[in-house]
C-alpha positions as a LaTeX table, in Angstrom:
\begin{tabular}{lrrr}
\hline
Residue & $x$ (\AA) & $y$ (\AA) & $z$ (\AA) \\
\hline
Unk1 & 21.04 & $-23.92$ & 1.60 \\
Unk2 & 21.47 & $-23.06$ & 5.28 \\
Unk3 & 21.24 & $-19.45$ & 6.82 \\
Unk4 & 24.89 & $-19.98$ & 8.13 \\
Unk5 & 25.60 & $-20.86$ & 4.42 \\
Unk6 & 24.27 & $-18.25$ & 2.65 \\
Unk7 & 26.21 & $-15.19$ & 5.03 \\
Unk8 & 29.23 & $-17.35$ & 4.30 \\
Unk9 & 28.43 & $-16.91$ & 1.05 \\
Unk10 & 27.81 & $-12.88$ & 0.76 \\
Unk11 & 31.74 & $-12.19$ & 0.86 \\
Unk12 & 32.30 & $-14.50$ & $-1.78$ \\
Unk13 & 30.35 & $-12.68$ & $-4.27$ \\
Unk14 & 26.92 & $-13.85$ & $-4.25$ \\
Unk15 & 24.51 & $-11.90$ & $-6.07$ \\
Unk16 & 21.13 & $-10.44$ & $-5.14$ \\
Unk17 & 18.12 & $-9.78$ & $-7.73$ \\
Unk18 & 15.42 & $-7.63$ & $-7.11$ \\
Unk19 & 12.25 & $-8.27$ & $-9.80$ \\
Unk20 & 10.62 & $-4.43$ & $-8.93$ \\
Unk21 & 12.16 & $-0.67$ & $-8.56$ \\
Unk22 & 9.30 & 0.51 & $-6.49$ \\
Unk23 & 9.39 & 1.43 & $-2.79$ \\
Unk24 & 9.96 & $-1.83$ & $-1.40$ \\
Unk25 & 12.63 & $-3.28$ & $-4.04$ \\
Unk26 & 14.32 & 0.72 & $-3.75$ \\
Unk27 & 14.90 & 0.18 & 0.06 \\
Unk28 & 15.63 & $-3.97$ & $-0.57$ \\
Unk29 & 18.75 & $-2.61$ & $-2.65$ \\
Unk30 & 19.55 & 0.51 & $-0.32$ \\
Unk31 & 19.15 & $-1.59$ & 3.05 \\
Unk32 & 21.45 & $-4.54$ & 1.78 \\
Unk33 & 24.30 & $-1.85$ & 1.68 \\
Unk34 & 23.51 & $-0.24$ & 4.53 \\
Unk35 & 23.80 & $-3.39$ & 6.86 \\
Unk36 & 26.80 & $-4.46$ & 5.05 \\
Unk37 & 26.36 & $-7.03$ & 1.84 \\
Unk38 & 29.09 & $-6.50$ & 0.07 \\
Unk39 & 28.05 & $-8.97$ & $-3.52$ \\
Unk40 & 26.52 & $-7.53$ & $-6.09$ \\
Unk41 & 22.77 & $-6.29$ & $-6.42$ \\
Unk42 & 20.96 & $-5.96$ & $-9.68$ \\
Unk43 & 17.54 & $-4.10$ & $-9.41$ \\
Unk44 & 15.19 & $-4.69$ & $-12.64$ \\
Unk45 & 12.04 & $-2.50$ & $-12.97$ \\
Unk46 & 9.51 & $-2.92$ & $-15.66$ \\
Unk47 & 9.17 & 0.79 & $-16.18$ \\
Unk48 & 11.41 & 3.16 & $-18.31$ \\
Unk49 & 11.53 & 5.56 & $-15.17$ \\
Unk50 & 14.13 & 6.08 & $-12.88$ \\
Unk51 & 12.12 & 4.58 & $-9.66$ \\
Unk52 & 9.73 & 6.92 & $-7.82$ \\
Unk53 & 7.41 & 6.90 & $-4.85$ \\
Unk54 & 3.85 & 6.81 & $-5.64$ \\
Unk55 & 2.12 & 8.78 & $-2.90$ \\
Unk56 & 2.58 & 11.44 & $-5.06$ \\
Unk57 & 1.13 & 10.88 & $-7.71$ \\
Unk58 & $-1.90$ & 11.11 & $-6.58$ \\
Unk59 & $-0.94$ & 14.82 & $-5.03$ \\
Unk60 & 1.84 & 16.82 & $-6.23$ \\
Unk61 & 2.03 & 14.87 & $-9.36$ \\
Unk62 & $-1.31$ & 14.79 & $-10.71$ \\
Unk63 & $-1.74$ & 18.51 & $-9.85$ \\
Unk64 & 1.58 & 19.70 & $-11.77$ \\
Unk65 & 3.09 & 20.87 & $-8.22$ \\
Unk66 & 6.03 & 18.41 & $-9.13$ \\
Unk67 & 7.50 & 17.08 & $-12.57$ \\
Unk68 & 8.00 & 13.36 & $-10.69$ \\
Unk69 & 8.34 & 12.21 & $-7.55$ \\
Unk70 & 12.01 & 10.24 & $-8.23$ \\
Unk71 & 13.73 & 8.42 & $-5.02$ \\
Unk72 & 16.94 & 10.47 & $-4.07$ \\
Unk73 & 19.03 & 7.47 & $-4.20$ \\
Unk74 & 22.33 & 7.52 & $-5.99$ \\
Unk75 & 22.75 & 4.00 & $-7.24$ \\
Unk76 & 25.71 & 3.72 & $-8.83$ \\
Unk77 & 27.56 & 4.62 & $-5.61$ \\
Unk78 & 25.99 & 2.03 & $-4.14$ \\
Unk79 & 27.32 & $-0.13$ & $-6.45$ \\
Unk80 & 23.46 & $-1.02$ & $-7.74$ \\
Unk81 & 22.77 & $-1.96$ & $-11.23$ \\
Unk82 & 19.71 & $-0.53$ & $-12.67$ \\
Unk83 & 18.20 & $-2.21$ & $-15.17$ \\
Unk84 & 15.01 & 0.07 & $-16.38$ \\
Unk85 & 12.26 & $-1.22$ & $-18.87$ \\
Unk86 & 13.06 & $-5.02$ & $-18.26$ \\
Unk87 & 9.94 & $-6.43$ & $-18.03$ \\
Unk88 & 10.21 & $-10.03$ & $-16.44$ \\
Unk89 & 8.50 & $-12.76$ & $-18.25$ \\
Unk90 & 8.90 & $-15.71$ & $-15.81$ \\
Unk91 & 11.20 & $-17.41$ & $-12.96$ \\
Unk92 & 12.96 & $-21.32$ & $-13.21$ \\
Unk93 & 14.06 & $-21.52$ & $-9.85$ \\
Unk94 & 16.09 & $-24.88$ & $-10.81$ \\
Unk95 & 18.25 & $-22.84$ & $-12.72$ \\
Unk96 & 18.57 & $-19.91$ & $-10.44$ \\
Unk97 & 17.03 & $-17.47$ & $-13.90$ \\
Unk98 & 14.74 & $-15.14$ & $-14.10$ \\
Unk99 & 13.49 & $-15.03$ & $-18.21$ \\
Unk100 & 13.16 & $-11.11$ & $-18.97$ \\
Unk101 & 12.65 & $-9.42$ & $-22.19$ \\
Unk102 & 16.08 & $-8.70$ & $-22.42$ \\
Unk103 & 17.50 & $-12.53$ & $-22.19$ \\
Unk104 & 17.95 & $-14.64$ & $-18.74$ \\
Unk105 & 18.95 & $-12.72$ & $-15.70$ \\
Unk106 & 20.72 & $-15.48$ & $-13.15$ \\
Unk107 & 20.51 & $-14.90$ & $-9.42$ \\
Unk108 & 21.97 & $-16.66$ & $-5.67$ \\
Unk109 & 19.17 & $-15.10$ & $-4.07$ \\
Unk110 & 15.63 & $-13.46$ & $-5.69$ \\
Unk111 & 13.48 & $-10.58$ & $-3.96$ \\
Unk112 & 9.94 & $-10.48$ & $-5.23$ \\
Unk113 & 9.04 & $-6.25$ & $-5.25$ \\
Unk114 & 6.66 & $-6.32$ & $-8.11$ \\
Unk115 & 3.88 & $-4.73$ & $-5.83$ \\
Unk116 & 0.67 & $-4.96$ & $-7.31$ \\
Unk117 & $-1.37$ & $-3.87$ & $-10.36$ \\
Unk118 & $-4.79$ & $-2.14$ & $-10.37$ \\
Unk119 & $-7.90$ & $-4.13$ & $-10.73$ \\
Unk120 & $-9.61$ & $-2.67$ & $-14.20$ \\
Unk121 & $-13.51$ & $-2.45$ & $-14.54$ \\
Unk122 & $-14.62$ & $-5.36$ & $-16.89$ \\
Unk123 & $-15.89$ & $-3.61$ & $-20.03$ \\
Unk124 & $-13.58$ & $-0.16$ & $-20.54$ \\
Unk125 & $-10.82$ & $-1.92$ & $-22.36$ \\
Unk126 & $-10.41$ & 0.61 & $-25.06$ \\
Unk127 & $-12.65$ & 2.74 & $-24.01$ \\
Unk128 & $-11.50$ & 5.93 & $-24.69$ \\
Unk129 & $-11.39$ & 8.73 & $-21.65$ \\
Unk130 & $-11.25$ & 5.72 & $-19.24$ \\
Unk131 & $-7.89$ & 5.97 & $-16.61$ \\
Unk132 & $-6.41$ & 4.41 & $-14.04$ \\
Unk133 & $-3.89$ & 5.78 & $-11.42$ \\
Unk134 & $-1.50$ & 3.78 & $-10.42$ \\
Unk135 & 1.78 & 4.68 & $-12.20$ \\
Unk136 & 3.75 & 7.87 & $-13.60$ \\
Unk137 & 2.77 & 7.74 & $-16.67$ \\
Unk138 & $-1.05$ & 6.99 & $-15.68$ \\
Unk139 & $-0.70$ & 10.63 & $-13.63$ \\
Unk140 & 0.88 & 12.61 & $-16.96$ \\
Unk141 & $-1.97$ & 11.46 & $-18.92$ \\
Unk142 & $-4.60$ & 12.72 & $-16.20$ \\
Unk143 & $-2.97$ & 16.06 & $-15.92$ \\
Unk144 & $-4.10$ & 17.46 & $-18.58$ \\
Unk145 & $-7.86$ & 15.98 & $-18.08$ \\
Unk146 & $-7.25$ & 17.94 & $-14.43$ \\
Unk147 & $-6.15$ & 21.45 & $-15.97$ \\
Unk148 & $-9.21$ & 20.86 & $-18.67$ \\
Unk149 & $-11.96$ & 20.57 & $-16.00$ \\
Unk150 & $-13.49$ & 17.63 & $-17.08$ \\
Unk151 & $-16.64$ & 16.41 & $-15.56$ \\
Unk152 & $-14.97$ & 13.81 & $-14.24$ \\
Unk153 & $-16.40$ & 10.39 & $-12.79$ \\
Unk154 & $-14.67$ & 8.04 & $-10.29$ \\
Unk155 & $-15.56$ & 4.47 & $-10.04$ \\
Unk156 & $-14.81$ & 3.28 & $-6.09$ \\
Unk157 & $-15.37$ & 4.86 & $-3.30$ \\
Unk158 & $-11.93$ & 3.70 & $-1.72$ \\
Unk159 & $-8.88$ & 4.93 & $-0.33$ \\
Unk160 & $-7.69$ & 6.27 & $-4.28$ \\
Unk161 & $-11.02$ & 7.30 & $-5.13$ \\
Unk162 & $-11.22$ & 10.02 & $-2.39$ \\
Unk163 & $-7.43$ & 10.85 & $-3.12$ \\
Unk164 & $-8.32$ & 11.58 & $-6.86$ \\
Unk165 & $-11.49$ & 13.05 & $-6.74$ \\
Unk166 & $-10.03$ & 15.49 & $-3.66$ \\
Unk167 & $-6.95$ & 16.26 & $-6.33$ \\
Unk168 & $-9.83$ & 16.92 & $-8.95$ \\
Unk169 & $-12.07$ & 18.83 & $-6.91$ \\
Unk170 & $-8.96$ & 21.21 & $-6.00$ \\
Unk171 & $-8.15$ & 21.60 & $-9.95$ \\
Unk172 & $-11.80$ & 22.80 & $-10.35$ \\
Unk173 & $-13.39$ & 19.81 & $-12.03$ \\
Unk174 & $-16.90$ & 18.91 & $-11.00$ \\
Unk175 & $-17.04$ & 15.37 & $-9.56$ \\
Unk176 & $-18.83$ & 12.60 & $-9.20$ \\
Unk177 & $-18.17$ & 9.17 & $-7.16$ \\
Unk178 & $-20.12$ & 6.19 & $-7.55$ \\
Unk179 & $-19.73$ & 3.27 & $-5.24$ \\
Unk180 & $-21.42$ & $-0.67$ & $-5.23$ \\
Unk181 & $-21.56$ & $-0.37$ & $-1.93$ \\
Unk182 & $-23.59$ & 1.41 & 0.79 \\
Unk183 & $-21.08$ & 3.65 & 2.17 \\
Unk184 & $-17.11$ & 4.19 & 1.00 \\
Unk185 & $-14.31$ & 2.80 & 2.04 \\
Unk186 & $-16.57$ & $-0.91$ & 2.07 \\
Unk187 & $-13.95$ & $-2.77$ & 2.23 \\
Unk188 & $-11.47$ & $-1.09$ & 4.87 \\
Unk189 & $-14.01$ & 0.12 & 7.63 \\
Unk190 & $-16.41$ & $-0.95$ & 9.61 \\
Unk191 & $-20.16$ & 0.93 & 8.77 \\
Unk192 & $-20.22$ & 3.13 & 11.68 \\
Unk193 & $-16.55$ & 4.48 & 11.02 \\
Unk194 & $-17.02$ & 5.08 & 7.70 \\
Unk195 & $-20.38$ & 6.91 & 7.52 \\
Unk196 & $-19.16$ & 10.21 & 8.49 \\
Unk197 & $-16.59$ & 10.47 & 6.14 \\
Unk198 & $-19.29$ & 9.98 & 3.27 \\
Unk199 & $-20.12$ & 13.80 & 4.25 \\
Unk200 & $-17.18$ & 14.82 & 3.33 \\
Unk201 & $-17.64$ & 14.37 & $-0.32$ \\
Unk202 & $-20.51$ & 16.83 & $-0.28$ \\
Unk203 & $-18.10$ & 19.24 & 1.82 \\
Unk204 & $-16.13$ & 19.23 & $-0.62$ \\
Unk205 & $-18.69$ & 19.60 & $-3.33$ \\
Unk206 & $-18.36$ & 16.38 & $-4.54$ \\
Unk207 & $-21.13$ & 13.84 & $-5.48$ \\
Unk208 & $-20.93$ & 10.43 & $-3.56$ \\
Unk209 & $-23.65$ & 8.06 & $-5.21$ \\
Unk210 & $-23.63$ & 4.51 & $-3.04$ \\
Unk211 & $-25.67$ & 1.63 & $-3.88$ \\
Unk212 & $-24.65$ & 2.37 & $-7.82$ \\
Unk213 & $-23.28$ & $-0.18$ & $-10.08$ \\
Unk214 & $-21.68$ & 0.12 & $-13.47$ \\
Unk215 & $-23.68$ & $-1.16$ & $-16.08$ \\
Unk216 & $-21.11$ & $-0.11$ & $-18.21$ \\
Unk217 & $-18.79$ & 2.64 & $-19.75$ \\
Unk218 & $-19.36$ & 4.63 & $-23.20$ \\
Unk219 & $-17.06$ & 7.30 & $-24.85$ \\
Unk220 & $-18.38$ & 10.62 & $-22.64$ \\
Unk221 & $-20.95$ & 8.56 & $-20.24$ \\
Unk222 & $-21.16$ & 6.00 & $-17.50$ \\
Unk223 & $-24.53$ & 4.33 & $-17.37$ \\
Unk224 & $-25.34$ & 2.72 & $-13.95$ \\
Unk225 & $-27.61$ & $-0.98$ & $-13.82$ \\
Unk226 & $-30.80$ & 1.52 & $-12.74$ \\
Unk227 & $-30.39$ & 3.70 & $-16.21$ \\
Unk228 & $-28.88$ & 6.78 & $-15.21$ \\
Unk229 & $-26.60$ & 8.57 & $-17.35$ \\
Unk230 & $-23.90$ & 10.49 & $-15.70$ \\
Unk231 & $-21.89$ & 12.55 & $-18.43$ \\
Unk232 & $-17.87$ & 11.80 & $-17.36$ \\
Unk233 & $-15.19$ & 13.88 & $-19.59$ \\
Unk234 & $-13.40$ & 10.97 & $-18.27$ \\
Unk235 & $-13.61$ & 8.16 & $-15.78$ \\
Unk236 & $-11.29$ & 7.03 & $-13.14$ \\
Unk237 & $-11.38$ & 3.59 & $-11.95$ \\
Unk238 & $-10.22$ & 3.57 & $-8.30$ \\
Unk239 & $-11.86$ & 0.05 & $-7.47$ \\
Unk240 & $-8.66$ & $-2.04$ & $-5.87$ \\
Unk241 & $-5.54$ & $-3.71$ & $-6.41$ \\
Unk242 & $-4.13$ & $-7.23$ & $-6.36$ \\
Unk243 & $-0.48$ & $-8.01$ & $-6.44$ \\
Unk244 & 1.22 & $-8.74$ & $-9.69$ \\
Unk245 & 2.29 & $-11.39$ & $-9.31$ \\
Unk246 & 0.63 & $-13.55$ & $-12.62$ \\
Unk247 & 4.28 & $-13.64$ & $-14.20$ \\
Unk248 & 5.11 & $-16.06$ & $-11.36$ \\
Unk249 & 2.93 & $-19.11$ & $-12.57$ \\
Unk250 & 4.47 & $-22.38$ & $-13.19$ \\
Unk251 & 7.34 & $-21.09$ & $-10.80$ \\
Unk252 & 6.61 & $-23.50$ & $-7.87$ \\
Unk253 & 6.41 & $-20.04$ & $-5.76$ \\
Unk254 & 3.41 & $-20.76$ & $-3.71$ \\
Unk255 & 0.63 & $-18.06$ & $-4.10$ \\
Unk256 & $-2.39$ & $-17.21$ & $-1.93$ \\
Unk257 & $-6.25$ & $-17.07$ & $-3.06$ \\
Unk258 & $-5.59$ & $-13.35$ & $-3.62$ \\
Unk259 & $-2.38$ & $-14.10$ & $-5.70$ \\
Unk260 & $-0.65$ & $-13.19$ & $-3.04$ \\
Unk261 & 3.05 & $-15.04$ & $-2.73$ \\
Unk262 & 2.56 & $-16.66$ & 0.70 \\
Unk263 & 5.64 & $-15.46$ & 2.65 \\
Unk264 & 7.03 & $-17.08$ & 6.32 \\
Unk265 & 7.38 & $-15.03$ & 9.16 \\
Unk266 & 11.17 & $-14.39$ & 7.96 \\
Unk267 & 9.74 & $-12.94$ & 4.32 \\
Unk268 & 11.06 & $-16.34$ & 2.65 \\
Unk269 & 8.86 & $-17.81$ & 0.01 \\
Unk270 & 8.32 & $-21.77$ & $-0.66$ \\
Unk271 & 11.20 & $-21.90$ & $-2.85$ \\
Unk272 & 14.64 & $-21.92$ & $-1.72$ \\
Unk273 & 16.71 & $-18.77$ & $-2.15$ \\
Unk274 & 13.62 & $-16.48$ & $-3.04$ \\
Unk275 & 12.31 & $-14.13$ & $-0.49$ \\
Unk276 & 8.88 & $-11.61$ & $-1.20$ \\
Unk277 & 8.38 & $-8.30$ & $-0.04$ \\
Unk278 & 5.98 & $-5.58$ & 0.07 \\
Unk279 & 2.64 & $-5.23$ & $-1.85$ \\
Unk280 & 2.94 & $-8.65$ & $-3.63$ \\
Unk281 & 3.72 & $-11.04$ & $-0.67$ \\
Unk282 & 1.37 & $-11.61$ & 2.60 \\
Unk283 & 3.22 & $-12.83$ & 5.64 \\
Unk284 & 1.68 & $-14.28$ & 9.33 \\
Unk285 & 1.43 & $-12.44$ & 12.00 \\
Unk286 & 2.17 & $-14.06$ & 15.18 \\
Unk287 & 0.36 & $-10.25$ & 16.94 \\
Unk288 & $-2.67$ & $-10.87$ & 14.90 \\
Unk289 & $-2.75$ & $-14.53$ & 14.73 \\
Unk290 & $-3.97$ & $-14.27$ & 10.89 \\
Unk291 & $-1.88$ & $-13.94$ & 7.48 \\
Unk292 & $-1.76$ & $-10.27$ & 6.80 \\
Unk293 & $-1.82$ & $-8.87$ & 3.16 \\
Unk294 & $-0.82$ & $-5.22$ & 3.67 \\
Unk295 & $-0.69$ & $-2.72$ & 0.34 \\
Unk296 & 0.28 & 0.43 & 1.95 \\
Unk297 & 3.58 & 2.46 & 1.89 \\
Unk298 & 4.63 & 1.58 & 5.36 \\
Unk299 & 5.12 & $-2.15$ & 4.42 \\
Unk300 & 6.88 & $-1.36$ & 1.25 \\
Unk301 & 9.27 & 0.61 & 3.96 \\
Unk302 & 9.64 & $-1.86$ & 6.93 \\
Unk303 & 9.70 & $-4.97$ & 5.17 \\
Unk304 & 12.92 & $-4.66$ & 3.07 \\
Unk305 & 14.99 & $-4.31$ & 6.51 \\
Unk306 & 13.82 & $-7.33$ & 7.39 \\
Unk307 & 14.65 & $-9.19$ & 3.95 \\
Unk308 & 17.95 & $-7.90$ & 3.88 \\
Unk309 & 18.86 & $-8.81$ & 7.74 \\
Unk310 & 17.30 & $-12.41$ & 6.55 \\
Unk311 & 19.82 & $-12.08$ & 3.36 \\
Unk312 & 23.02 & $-11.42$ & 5.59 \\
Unk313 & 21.97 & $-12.81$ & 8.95 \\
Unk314 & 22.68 & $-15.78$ & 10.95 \\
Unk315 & 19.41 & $-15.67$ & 12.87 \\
Unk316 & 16.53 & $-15.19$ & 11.39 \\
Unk317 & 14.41 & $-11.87$ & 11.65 \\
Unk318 & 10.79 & $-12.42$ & 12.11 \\
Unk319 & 8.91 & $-9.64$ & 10.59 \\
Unk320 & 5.70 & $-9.11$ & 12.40 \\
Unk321 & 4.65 & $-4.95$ & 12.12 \\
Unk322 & 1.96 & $-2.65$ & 13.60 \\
Unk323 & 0.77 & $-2.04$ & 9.67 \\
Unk324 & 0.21 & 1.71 & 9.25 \\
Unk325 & $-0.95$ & 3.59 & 6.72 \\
Unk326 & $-2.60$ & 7.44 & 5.88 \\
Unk327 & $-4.22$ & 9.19 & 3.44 \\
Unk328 & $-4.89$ & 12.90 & 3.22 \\
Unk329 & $-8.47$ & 13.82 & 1.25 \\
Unk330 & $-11.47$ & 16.19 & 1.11 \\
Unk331 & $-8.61$ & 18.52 & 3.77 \\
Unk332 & $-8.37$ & 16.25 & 6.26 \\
Unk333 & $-5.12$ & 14.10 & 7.18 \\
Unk334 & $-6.29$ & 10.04 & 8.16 \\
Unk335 & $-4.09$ & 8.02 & 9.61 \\
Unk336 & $-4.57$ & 4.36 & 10.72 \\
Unk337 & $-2.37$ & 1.77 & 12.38 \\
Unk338 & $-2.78$ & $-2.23$ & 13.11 \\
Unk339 & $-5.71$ & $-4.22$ & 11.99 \\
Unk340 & $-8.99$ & $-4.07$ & 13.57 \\
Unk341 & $-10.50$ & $-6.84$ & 12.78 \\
Unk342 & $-8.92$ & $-8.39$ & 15.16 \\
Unk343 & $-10.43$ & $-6.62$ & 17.82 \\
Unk344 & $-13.89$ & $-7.20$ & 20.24 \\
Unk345 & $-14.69$ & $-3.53$ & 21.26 \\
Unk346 & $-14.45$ & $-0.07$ & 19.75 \\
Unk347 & $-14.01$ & 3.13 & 21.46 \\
Unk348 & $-14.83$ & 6.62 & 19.85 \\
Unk349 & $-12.66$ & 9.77 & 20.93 \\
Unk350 & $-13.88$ & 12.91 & 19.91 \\
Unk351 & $-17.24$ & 14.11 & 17.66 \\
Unk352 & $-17.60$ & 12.14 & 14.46 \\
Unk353 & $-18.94$ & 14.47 & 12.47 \\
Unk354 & $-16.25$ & 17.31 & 13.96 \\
Unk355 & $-13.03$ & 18.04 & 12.26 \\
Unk356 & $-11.26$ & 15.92 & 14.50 \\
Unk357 & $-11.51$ & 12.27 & 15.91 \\
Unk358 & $-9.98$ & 8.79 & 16.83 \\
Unk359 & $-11.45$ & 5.65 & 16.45 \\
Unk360 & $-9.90$ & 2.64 & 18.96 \\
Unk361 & $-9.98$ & $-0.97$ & 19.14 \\
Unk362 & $-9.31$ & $-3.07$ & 21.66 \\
Unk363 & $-8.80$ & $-6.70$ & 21.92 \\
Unk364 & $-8.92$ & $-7.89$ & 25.61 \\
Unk365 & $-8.37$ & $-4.61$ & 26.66 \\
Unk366 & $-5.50$ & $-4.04$ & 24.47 \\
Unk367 & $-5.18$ & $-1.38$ & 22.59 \\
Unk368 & $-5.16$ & $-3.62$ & 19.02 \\
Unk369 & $-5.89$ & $-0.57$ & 16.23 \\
Unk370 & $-6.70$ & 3.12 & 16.10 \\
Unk371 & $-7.73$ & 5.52 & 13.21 \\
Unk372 & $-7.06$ & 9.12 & 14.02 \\
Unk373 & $-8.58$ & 11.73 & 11.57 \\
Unk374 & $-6.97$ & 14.83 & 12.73 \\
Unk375 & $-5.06$ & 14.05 & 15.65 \\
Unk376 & $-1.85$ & 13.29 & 14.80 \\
Unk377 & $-0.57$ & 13.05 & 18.70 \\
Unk378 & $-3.24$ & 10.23 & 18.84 \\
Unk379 & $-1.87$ & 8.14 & 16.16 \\
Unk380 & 1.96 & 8.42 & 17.25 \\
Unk381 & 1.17 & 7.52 & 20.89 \\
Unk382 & $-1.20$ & 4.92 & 19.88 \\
Unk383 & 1.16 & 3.18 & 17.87 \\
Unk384 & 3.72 & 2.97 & 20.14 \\
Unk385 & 1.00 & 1.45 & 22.65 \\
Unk386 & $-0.16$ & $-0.94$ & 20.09 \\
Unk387 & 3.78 & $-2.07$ & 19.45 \\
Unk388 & 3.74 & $-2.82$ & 23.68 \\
Unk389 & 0.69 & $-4.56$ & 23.74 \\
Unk390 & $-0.39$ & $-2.34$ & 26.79 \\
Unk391 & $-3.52$ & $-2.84$ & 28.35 \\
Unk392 & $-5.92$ & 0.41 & 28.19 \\
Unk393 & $-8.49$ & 1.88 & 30.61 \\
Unk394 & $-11.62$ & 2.30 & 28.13 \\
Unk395 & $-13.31$ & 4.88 & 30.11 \\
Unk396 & $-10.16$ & 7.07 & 29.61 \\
Unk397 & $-9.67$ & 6.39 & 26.49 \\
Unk398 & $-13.52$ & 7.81 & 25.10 \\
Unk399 & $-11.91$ & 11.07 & 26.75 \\
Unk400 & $-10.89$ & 13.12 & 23.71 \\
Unk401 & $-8.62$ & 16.20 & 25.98 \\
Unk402 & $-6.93$ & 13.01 & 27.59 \\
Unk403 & $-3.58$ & 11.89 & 26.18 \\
Unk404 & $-3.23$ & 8.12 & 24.71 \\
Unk405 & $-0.65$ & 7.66 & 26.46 \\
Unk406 & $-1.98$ & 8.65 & 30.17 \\
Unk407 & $-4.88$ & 5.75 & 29.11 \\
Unk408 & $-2.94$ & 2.51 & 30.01 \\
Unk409 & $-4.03$ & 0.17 & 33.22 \\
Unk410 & $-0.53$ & $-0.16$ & 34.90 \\
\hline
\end{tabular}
């Protein structure tokens, strides 16, 4: 079916399924309204919840600040049909079905939102006291371990892991993190970015243990492969994510090494009529040159726009983003946007091991990626600079009391 076929098609009542009530199938549903599809739109989320963000539950949530963290989205005046608790089994795209618990769910066009689903340390399955964080109802069950004070332990040293173990720390619980690798965040940052931040965990009156692998878990202990017994109340397992996407095999959707659906530039996916979005679907970009597989809140945001403008348009919309993401632990707010591995040459603003600093990378003397710990302004302006592609004096940019923006070569 042709683009020009498909908007033909919207005001004759095609109809729109989204597999996933998360962020990015949420704002798939809201943003088809918004720019104007008037067919009808079924969102089906495997949970029993009414759909909520999950920032929170790693925050407010987890620390009994806030009963849920529910989108404010009124869906039945947007003419959306919620359908809560459907878990969906499996897709014939021949037949235009989805197979769901519930019976067949037919579709004109498909939006993959099914995010992705924590990666679970081989061993714990049934293990009591072991958790993971990823939904609502994995936060109510760690409340209580929080308002307790367990001595808790938290496998990965990762982006959740410092999240969690700064909520648990702030409830009073003594802590400690143990991570394979030789520093955290491994797998995000390069070594010399991440090793002040390991400091933090002592700040903070944390434990960080690197170099320590599980050897496994018992009820009330993890024992690491050199022997040592650390006693753990319970143990969090912060230690990645992949997307969720297993449901989709036989499907003829195409799927990356990762599991991954492998997206075009316009969000489409290999089979006709079926578009991907958000943590489940990586997508080229032309600014990077390389496929990106982004699993951050930002995406889940952007991305829907462009599905939707693909849904309704004539012209294609490519969807290409500066991928940004943040995460506040241990006190301090990090932010990050673009993707530095792309880049030749980094540039330090500011003391490392102050309260406040920015990381940049450059690419050709382009401004390519920045992390900003602290400095908000820094992350705003660099953004913006990264989105022009403007070229940056490096000498001006190591000056921390110089703005971003009055750092470009003209």
């Amino acid at each position: 079916m042709s683009e020009h076929t498909a908007h033909e098609g919207t005001s004759q009542g095609r109809r729109v399924v989204v597999v996933g009530a998360g962020m990015a199938g949420v704002q798939t549903a809201v943003a088809l309204r918004e720019q104007g599809f008037k067919g009808a739109i079924t969102l089906l989320g495997a949970e029993p919840h009414q759909p909520y963000d999950r920032p929170p539950l790693s925050k407010a949530v987890l620390l009994g600040k806030a009963e849920d963290s529910a989108f404010e989205v009124d869906f039945e005046s947007l003419g959306v049909e919620l359908r809560l608790g459907c878990e969906v089994l499996g897709l014939r795209p021949s037949e235009h079905e989805l197979d769901t618990e519930a019976g067949p769910v037919s579709y004109d066009v498909l939006v993959l939102a099914t995010g992705a689903e924590p990666i679970t340390l081989p061993g714990t399955e049934g293990v009591p006291g072991v958790h993971l964080l990823r939904t609502l109802d994995d936060a109510e069950r760690l409340k209580p371990v929080l308002a307790r004070q367990h001595e808790i332990v938290v496998v990965g040293a990762g982006w959740i892991g410092a999240e969690f173990a700064t909520a648990a720390r702030e409830a009073g619980c003594a802590v400690t993190v143990v991570e394979a690798a030789d520093r955290p965040l491994a797998g995000a940052l390069p070594a010399e970015v991440a090793a002040p931040m390991a400091a933090w965990y002592a700040d903070a009156g944390a434990e960080l243990r690197t170099h320590a692998r599980v050897e496994r878990v018992e009820p009330g202990a993890v024992v690491l492969a050199d022997g040592t017994r650390l006693p753990a109340g319970a143990v969090v397992v912060g230690i990645g994510a992949h997307p969720a996407t297993g449901w989709l095999a036989g499907s003829g959707i195409e799927l990356g090494p990762r599991g991954d659906v492998l997206a075009d530039a316009h969000l489409r996916t290999s089979v006709e009529d079926v578009y991907a979005v958000g943590d489940c679907a990586s997508f080229p970009s032309a600014r990077y040159g390389e496929r990106l597989l982004v699993h951050h809140w930002d995406n889940a945001l952007q991305g829907p726009r462009t599905v939707a403008a693909n849904i309704l348009g004539e012209t294609p919309a490519a969807y290409d983003p500066v991928p940004y993401f943040w995460s506040e632990q241990f006190g301090r707010f990090v932010q990050y946007a673009g993707h530095h591995p792309a880049a030749d040459r980094m540039i330090w603003r500011g003391d490392r091991t102050g309260p406040a600093w920015t990381v940049c990378w450059l690419r050709e003397d382009r401004l390519v990626a920045l992390l900003a710990v602290g400095r908000p302004r820094d992350l705003a302006q660099g953004r913006r600079l990264i989105e022009a592609g403007r070229r940056m004096d490096a000498q001006a940019l190591a000056d921390p009391g110089r703005p971003l923006k009055d750092a470009t070569v003209d």
